[in-house]
Coordinates of C-alpha atoms and ligand atoms in Angstrom, one line a residue:
X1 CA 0.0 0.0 0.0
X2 CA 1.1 3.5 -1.1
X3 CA 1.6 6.9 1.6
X4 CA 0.1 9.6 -0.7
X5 CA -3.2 10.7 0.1
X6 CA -4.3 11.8 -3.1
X7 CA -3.4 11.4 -6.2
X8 CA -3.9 13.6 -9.3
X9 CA -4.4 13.1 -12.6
X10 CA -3.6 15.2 -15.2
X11 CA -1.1 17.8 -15.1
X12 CA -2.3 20.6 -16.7
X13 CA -2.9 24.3 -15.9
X14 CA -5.3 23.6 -13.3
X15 CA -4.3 20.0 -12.3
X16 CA -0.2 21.6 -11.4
X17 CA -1.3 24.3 -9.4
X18 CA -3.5 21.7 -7.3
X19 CA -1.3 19.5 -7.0
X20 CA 1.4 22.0 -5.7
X21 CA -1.3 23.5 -3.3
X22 CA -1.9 19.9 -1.8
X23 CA 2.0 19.6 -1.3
X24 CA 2.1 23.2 -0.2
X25 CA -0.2 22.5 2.6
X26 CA 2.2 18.8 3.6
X27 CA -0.2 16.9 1.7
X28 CA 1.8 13.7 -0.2
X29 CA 0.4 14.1 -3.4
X30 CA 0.4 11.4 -6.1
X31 CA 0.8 12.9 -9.7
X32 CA 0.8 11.3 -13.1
X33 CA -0.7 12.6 -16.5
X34 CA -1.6 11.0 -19.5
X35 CA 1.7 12.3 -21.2
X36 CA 4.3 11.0 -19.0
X37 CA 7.4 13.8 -20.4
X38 CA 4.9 16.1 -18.4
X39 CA 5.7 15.2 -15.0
X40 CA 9.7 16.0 -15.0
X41 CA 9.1 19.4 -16.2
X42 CA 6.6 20.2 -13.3
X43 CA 9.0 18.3 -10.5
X44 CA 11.5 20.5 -11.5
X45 CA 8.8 23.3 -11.0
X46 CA 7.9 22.3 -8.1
X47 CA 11.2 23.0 -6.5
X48 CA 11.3 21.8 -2.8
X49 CA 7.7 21.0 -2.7
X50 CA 8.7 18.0 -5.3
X51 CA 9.8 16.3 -1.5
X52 CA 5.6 16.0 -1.0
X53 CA 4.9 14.7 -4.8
X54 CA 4.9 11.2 -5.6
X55 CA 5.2 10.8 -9.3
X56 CA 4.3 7.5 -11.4
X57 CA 4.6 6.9 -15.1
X58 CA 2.2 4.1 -15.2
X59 CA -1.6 4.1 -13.9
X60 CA -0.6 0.9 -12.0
X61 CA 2.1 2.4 -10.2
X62 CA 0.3 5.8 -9.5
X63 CA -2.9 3.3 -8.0
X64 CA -0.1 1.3 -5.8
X65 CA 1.4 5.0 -4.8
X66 CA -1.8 6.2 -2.9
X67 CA -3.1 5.2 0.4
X68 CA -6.1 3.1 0.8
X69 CA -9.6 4.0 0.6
X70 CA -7.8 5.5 -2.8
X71 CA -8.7 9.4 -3.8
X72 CA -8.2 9.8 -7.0
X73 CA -8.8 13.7 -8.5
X74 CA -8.8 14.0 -12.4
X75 CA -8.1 17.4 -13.7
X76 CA -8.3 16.5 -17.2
X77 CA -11.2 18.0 -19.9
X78 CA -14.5 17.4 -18.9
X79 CA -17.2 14.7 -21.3
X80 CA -15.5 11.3 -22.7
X81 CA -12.2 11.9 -21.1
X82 CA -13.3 11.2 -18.2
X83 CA -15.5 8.2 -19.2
X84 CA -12.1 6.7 -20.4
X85 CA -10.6 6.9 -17.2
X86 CA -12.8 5.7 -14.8
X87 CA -13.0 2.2 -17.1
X88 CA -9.3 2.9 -17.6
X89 CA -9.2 3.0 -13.7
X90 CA -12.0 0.8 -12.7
X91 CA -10.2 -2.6 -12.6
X92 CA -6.9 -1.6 -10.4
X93 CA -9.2 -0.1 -7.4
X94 CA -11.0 -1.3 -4.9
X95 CA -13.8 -1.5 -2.4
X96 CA -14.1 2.5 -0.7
X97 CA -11.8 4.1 -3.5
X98 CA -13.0 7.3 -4.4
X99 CA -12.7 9.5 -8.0
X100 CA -13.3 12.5 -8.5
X101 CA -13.8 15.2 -11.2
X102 CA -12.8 18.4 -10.8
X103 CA -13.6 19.9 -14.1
X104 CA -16.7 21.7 -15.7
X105 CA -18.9 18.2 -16.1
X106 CA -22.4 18.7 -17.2
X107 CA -23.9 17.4 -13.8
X108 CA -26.4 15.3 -15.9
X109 CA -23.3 13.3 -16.8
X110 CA -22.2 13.6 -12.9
X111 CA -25.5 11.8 -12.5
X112 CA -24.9 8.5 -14.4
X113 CA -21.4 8.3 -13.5
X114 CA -22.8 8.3 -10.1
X115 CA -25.4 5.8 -11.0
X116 CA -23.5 3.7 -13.5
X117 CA -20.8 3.5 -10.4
X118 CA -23.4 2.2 -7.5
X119 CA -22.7 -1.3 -6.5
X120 CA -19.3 -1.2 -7.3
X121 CA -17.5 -0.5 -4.0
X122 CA -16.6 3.2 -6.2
X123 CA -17.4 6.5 -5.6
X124 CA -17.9 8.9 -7.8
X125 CA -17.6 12.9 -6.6
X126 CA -18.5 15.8 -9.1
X127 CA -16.2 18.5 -7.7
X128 CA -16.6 22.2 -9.0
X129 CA -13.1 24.0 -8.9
X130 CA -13.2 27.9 -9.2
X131 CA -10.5 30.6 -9.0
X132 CA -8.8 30.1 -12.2
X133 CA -5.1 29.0 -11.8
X134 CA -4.4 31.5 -8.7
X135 CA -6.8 30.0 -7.1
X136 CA -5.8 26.5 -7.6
X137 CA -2.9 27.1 -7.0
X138 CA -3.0 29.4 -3.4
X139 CA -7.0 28.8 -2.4
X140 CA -9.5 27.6 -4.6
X141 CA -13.7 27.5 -3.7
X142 CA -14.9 24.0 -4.1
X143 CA -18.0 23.0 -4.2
X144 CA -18.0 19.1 -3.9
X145 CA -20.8 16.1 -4.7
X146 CA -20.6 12.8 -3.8
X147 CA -21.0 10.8 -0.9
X148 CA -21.1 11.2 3.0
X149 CA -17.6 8.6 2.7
X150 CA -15.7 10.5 -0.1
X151 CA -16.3 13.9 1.7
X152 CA -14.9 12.3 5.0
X153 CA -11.6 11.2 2.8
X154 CA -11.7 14.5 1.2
X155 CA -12.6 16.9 3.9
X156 CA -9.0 17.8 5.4
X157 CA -7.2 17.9 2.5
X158 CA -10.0 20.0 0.8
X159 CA -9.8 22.3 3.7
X160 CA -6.3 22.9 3.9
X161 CA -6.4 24.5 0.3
X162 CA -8.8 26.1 0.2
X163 CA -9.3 29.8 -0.2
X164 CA -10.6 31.5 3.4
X165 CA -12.7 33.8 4.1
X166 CA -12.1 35.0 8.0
X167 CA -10.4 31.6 8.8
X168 CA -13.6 29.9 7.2
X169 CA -12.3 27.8 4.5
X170 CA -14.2 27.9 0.7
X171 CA -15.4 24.4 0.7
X172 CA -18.8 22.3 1.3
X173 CA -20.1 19.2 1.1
X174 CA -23.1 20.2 -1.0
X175 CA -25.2 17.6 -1.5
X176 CA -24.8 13.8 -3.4
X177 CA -24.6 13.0 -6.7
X178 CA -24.5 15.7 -9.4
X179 CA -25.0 18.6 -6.7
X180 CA -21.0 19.7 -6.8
X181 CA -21.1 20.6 -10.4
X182 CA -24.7 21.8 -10.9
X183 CA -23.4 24.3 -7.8
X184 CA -20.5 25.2 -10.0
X185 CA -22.9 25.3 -13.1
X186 CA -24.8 28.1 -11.7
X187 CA -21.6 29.8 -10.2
X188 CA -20.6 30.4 -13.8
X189 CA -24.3 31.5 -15.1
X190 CA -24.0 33.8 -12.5
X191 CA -19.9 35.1 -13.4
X192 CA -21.5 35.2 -16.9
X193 CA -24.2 37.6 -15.8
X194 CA -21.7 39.6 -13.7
X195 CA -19.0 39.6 -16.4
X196 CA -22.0 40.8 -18.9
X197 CA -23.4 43.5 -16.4
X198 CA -19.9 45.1 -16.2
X199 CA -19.3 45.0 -19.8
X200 CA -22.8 46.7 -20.8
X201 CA -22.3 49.4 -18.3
X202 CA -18.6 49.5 -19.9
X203 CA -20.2 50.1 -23.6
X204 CA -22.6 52.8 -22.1
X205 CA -19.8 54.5 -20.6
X206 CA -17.6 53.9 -24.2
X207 CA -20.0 54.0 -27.3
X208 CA -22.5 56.1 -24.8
X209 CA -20.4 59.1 -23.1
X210 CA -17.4 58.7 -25.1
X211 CA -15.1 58.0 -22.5
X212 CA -11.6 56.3 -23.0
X213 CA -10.7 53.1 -21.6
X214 CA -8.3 54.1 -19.3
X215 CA -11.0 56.5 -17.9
X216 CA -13.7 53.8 -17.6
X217 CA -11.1 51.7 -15.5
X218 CA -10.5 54.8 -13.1
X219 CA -14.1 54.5 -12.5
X220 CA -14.8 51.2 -11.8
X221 CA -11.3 51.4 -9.8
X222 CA -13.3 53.7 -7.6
X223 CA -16.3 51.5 -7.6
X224 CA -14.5 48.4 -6.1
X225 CA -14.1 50.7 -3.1
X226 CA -17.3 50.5 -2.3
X227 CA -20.5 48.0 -2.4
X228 CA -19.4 47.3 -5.9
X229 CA -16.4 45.4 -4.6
X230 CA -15.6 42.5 -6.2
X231 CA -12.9 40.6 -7.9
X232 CA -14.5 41.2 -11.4
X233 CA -14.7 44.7 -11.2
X234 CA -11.2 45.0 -9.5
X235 CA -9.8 42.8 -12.7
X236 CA -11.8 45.0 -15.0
X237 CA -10.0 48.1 -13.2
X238 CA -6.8 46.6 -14.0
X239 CA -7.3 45.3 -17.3
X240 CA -8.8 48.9 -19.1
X241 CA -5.6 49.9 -17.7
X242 CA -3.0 48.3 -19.5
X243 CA -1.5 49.7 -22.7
X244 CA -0.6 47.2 -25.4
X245 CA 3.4 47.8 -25.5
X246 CA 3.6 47.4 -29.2
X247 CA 1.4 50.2 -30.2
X248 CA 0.7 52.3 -27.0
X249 CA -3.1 51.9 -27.5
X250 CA -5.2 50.8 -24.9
X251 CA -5.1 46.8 -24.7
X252 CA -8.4 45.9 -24.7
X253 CA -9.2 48.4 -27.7
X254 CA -6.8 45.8 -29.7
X255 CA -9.1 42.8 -28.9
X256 CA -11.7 41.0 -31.3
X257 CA -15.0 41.8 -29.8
X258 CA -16.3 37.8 -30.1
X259 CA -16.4 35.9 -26.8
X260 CA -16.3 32.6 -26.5
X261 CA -17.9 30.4 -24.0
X262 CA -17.4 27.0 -23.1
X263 CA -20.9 25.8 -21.8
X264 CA -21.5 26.5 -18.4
X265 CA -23.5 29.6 -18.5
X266 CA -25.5 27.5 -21.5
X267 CA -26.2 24.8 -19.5
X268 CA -27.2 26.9 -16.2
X269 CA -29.8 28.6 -19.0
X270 CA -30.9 25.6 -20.0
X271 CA -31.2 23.5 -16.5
X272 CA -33.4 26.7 -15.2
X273 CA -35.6 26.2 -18.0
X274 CA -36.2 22.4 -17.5
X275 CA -36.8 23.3 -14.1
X276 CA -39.5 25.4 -14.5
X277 CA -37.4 28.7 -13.7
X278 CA -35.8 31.3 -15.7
X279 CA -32.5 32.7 -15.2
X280 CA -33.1 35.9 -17.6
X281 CA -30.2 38.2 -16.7
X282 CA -27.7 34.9 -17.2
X283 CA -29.6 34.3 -20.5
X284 CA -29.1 37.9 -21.4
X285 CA -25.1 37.1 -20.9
X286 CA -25.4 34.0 -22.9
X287 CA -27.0 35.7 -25.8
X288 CA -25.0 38.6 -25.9
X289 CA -21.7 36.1 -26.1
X290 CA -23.6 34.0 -28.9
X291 CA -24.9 37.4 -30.3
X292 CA -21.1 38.7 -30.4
X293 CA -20.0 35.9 -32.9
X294 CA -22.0 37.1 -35.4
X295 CA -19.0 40.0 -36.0
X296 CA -19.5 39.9 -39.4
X297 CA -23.5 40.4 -39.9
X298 CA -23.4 42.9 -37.0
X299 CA -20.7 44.8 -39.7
X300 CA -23.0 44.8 -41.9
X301 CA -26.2 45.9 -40.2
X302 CA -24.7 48.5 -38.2
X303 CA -25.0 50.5 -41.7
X304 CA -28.3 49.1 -42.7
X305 CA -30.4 49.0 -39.1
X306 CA -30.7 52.5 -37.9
X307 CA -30.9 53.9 -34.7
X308 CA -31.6 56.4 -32.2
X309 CA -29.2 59.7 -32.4
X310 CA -28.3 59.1 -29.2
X311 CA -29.1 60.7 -25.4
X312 CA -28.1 61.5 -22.2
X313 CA -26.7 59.0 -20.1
X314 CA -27.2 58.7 -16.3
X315 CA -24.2 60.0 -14.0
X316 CA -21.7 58.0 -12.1
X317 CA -23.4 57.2 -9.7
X318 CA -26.3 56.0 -11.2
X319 CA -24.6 53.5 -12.8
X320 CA -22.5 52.5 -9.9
X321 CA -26.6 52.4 -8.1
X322 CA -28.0 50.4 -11.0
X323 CA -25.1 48.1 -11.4
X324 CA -25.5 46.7 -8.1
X325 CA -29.6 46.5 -8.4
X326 CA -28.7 44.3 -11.3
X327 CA -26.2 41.9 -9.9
X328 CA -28.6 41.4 -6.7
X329 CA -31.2 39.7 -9.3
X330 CA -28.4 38.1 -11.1
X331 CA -27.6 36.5 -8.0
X332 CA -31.5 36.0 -6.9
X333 CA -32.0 34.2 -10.0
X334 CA -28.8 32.1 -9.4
X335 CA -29.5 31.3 -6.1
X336 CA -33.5 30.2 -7.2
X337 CA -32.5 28.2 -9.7
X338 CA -30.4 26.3 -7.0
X339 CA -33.4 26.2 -4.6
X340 CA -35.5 24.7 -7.4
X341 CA -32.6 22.1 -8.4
X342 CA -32.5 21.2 -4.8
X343 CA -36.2 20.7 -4.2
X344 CA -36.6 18.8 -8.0
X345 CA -33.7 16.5 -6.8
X346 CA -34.0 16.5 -3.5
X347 CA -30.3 17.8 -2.6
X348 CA -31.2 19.6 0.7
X349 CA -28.8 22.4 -0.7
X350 CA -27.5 25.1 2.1
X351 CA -27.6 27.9 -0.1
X352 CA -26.4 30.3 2.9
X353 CA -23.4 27.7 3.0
X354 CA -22.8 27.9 -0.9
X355 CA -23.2 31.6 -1.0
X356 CA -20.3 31.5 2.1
X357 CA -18.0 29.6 0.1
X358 CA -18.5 31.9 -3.0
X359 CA -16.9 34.7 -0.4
X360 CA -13.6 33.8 -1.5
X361 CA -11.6 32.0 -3.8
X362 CA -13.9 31.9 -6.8
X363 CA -14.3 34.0 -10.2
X364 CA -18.1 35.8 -8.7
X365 CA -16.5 36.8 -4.7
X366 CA -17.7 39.7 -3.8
X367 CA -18.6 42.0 -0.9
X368 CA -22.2 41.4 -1.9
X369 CA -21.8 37.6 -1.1
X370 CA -21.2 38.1 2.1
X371 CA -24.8 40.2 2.3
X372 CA -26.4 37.5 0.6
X373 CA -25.0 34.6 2.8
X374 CA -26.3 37.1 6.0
X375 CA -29.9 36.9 4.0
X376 CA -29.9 33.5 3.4
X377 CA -29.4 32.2 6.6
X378 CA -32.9 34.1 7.7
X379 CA -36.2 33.9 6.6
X380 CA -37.1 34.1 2.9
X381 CA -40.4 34.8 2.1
X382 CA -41.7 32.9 -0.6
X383 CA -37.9 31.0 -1.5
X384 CA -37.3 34.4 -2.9
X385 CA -33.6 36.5 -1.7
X386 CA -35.8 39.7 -3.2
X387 CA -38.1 39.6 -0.5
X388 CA -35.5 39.2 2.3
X389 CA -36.2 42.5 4.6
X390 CA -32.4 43.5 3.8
X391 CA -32.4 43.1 0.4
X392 CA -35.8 44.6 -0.5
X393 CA -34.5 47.5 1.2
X394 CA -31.6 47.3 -0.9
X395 CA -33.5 47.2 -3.8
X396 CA -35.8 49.5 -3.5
X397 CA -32.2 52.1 -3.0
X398 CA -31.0 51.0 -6.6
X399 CA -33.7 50.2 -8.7
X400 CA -35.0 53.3 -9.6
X401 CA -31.4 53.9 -10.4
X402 CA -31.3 50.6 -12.9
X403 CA -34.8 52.2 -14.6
X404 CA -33.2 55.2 -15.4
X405 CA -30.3 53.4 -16.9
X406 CA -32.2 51.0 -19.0
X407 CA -34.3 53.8 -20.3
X408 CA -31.0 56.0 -21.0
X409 CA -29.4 52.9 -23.0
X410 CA -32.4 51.6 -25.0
X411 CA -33.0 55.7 -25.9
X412 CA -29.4 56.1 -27.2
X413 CA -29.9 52.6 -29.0
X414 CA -27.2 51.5 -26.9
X415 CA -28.1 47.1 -25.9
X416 CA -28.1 45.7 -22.0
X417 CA -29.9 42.9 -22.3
X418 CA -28.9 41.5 -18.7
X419 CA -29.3 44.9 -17.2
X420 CA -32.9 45.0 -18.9
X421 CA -33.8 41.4 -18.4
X422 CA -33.1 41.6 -14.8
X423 CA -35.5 45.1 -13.9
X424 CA -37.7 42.8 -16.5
X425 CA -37.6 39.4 -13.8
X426 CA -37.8 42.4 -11.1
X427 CA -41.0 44.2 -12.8
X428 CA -42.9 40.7 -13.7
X429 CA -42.2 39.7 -9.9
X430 CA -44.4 42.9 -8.7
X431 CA -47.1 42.0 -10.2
X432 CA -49.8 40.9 -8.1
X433 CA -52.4 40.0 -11.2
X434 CA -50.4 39.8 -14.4
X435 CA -51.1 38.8 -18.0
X436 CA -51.1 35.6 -18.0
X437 CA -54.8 35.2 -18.3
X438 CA -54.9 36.6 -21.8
X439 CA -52.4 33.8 -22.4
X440 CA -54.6 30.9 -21.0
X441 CA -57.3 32.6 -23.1
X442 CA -55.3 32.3 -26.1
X443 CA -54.3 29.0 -25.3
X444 CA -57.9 27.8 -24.6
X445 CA -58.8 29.3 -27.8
X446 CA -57.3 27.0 -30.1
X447 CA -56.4 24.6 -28.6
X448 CA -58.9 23.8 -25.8
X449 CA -55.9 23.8 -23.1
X450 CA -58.4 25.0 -20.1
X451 CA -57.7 27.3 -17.6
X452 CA -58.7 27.8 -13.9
X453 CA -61.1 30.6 -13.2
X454 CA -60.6 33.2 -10.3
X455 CA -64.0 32.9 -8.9
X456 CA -63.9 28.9 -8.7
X457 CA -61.5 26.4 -8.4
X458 CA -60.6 23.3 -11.3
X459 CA -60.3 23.9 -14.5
X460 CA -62.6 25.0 -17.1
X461 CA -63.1 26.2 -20.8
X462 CA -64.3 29.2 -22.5
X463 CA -67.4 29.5 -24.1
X464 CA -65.3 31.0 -27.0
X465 CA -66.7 29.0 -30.4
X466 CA -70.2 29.5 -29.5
X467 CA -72.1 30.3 -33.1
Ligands
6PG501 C1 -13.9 29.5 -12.5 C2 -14.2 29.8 -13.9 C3 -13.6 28.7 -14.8 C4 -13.6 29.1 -16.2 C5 -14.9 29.3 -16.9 C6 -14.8 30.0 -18.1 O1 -14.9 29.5 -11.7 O2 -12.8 29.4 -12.1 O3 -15.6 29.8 -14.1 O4 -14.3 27.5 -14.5 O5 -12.8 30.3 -16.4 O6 -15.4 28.0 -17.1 O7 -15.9 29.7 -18.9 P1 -16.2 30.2 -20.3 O8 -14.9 29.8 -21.1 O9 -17.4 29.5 -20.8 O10 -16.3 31.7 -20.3

């Protein structure tokens, strides 16, 4: 029997910088990675910390290098990679082992590894990982699935790397299964959203007021010193700083305006809507990303789809106002989602505790996470963060402030479709009788769905086609 603890899998970006984390924190760490000229380069990286690394060339010698009941962490591209491993792995461990995935799985597929594993003496843990290389590398958030047994294996060692927020490390036990990585799905709906917010209010400030890049990230420099604070807006700070060095302009003038997007916002868009919910500010990211690889039709149009001539956009502090109006629904929408995924699979989530482990480590942390954990952990009417009594009073501060803007932007022609469809979810939630009934009208009309009628209760038809 072996002496590491864990062992790792794949020694990429993210995989390394774990890995040197665990051996950072005196953990012996097993390594190996599918290419096996990998491992001598990142030794040599690993300078003294190598002493805590056990490498193996060979699955069967990386397997005989751990301790037993076996941890096993892949770090390797998420889909049929990691099918291949676990049959790869399957027949060299045994009863109590434990694998784990630590990339950006589709939790469906969390699901039936889970299922396809049960009976075996395996385990299977869907791990979200988030903070980017830094993070893996000094203090990652983790938001693990799986198993009361796997989190007992997993629990120190998770702990010890972990980013911390006052002493509090960035880690939970979410719930079984496919919980882990639907967490982390929604984490990322939610960064998209945020990332989306900060660049519309970016484009009102550039293609709006004019202002130069370098200008825009003064101001949102300033903003991170207050309840804007957050690691997004610091980065964003820092990046409309920085001058390309070959032509003095400012960097991010010199980039392609088409984002990518690997999947995870996508899939927290599509999971809401399968759950009966609807994420819109998230799906107002998504879109735009999807939206921004049309470059070359948007070339065109913008001289064949006129506009407005333009208007007057709010002032600083509006923005600043209706910036954070927006993320508190990104992050109510987020965080219902979660409650519904919960309840539909019957997770038990904490969503105080996930919202406490988003404090530090991951891409969304924020000073507003902190609020929201405080919220969470007391009542909320109706499963709804909006109607917490600290957050409907921060609302009803900044909303007026996100109206304005809206207004201003769709008046110069200028688009925020997460700004908008978030006062959209916020205006639509207000409304004691809404329009629905026309719908059900409609609905009944052709196609004889029924509907219920206020004055009685089952349901009931029209007398629409009479003569
Ligand atoms: C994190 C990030 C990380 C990754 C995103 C990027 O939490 O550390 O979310 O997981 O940067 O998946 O996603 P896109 O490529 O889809 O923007």
């Amino acid at each position: 029997m072996g002496e590491a603890r864990i062992g790792i899998y794949g020694l990429g970006t993210m995989g390394s910088a774990l890995a040197l984390n665990l051996a950072e924190k005196g953990i012996r760490t097993a390594v190996t990675n599918q290419e096996p000229e990998w491992i001598a380069p990142f030794l040599t990286e690993a300078g003294p910390l190598a002493a805590n690394l056990v490498p193996s060339e060979t699955l069967e010698d990386f397997v005989a290098s751990l301790a037993t009941p076996r941890t096993i962490l892949f770090m390797i591209p998420s889909g049929t990679p990691v099918d291949a491993m676990i049959e790869r792995l399957r027949p060299l461990l045994g009863e109590g082992d434990t694998l784990i995935d630590g990339g950006n799985a589709d939790f469906n597929d969390t699901r039936r590894r889970v299922a396809d594993l049960e009976g075996t003496g395996l385990h299977f843990v869907g791990m979200g990982v988030s903070g980017g290389e830094e993070g893996a590398r000094h203090g990652p958030s983790m938001m693990v699935g799986g198993t009361d047994h796997s989190w007992t294996q997993l629990q120190p060692m998770a702990e010890a790397i972990a980013a911390k927020f006052n002493g509090d490390p960035c880690v939970a036990h979410v719930g079984p299964d496919g919980a882990g990585h639907f967490v982390k799905t929604v984490h990322n709906g939610i960064e998209y959203a945020d990332m989306q917010i900060i660049a519309e209010v970016y484009g009102l400030l550039r293609d709006g007021a004019g202002w130069d890049a370098a200008r825009i990230g003064a101001l949102f420099g300033e903003w991170r010193k207050g309840p804007l604070d957050s690691f997004l807006v610091e980065i964003t700070a820092e990046v409309l700083g920085v001058t390309d060095p070959e032509t003095g302009r400012p960097m991010v003038d010199l980039i392609l305006d088409t984002a990518g997007q690997k999947g995870t916002g996508r899939w927290t868009v599509i999971e809401a809507l399968k759950l009966g919910q609807s994420a819109t500010a998230i799906e107002g990211a998504v879109a735009a990303r999807s939206w921004s690889s049309e470059k070359a039709a948007r070339g065109v149009a913008s001289g064949m789809l006129p506009g407005p001539d333009g208007a007057e956009l709010p002032d600083e502090a509006t923005l600043e106002a209706a910036m954070l109006a927006a993320r508190i629904l990104t992050h109510a929408q987020g965080f219902r989602v979660l409650a519904a995924a919960s309840e539909e699979f019957g997770w038990s989530l904490d969503l105080a505790r996930i919202a406490e482990i988003w404090r530090a480590g991951c891409i969304i942390r924020s000073a507003l996470l902190d609020d929201l954990a405080g919220a969470l952990r007391g009542e909320m009417p109706e499963g709804h963060l909006i109607l917490t009594p600290a957050f409907r009073a921060k609302l009803a501060e900044t909303i007026p402030a996100l109206r304005t803007t809206v207004i201003a932007a769709m008046q110069a022609g200028l688009p925020v479709p997460s700004l908008a469809s978030a006062l959209g979810w916020y205006d639509a939630m207000r409304q004691a009788t809404g329009t629905a009934n026309l719908v059900q009208a409609q609905r009944d009309f052709f196609g004889a769905h029924g509907f219920v009628r206020t004055d009685r209760p089952g349901a009931t038809h029209g007398p629409w086609h009479k003569g």
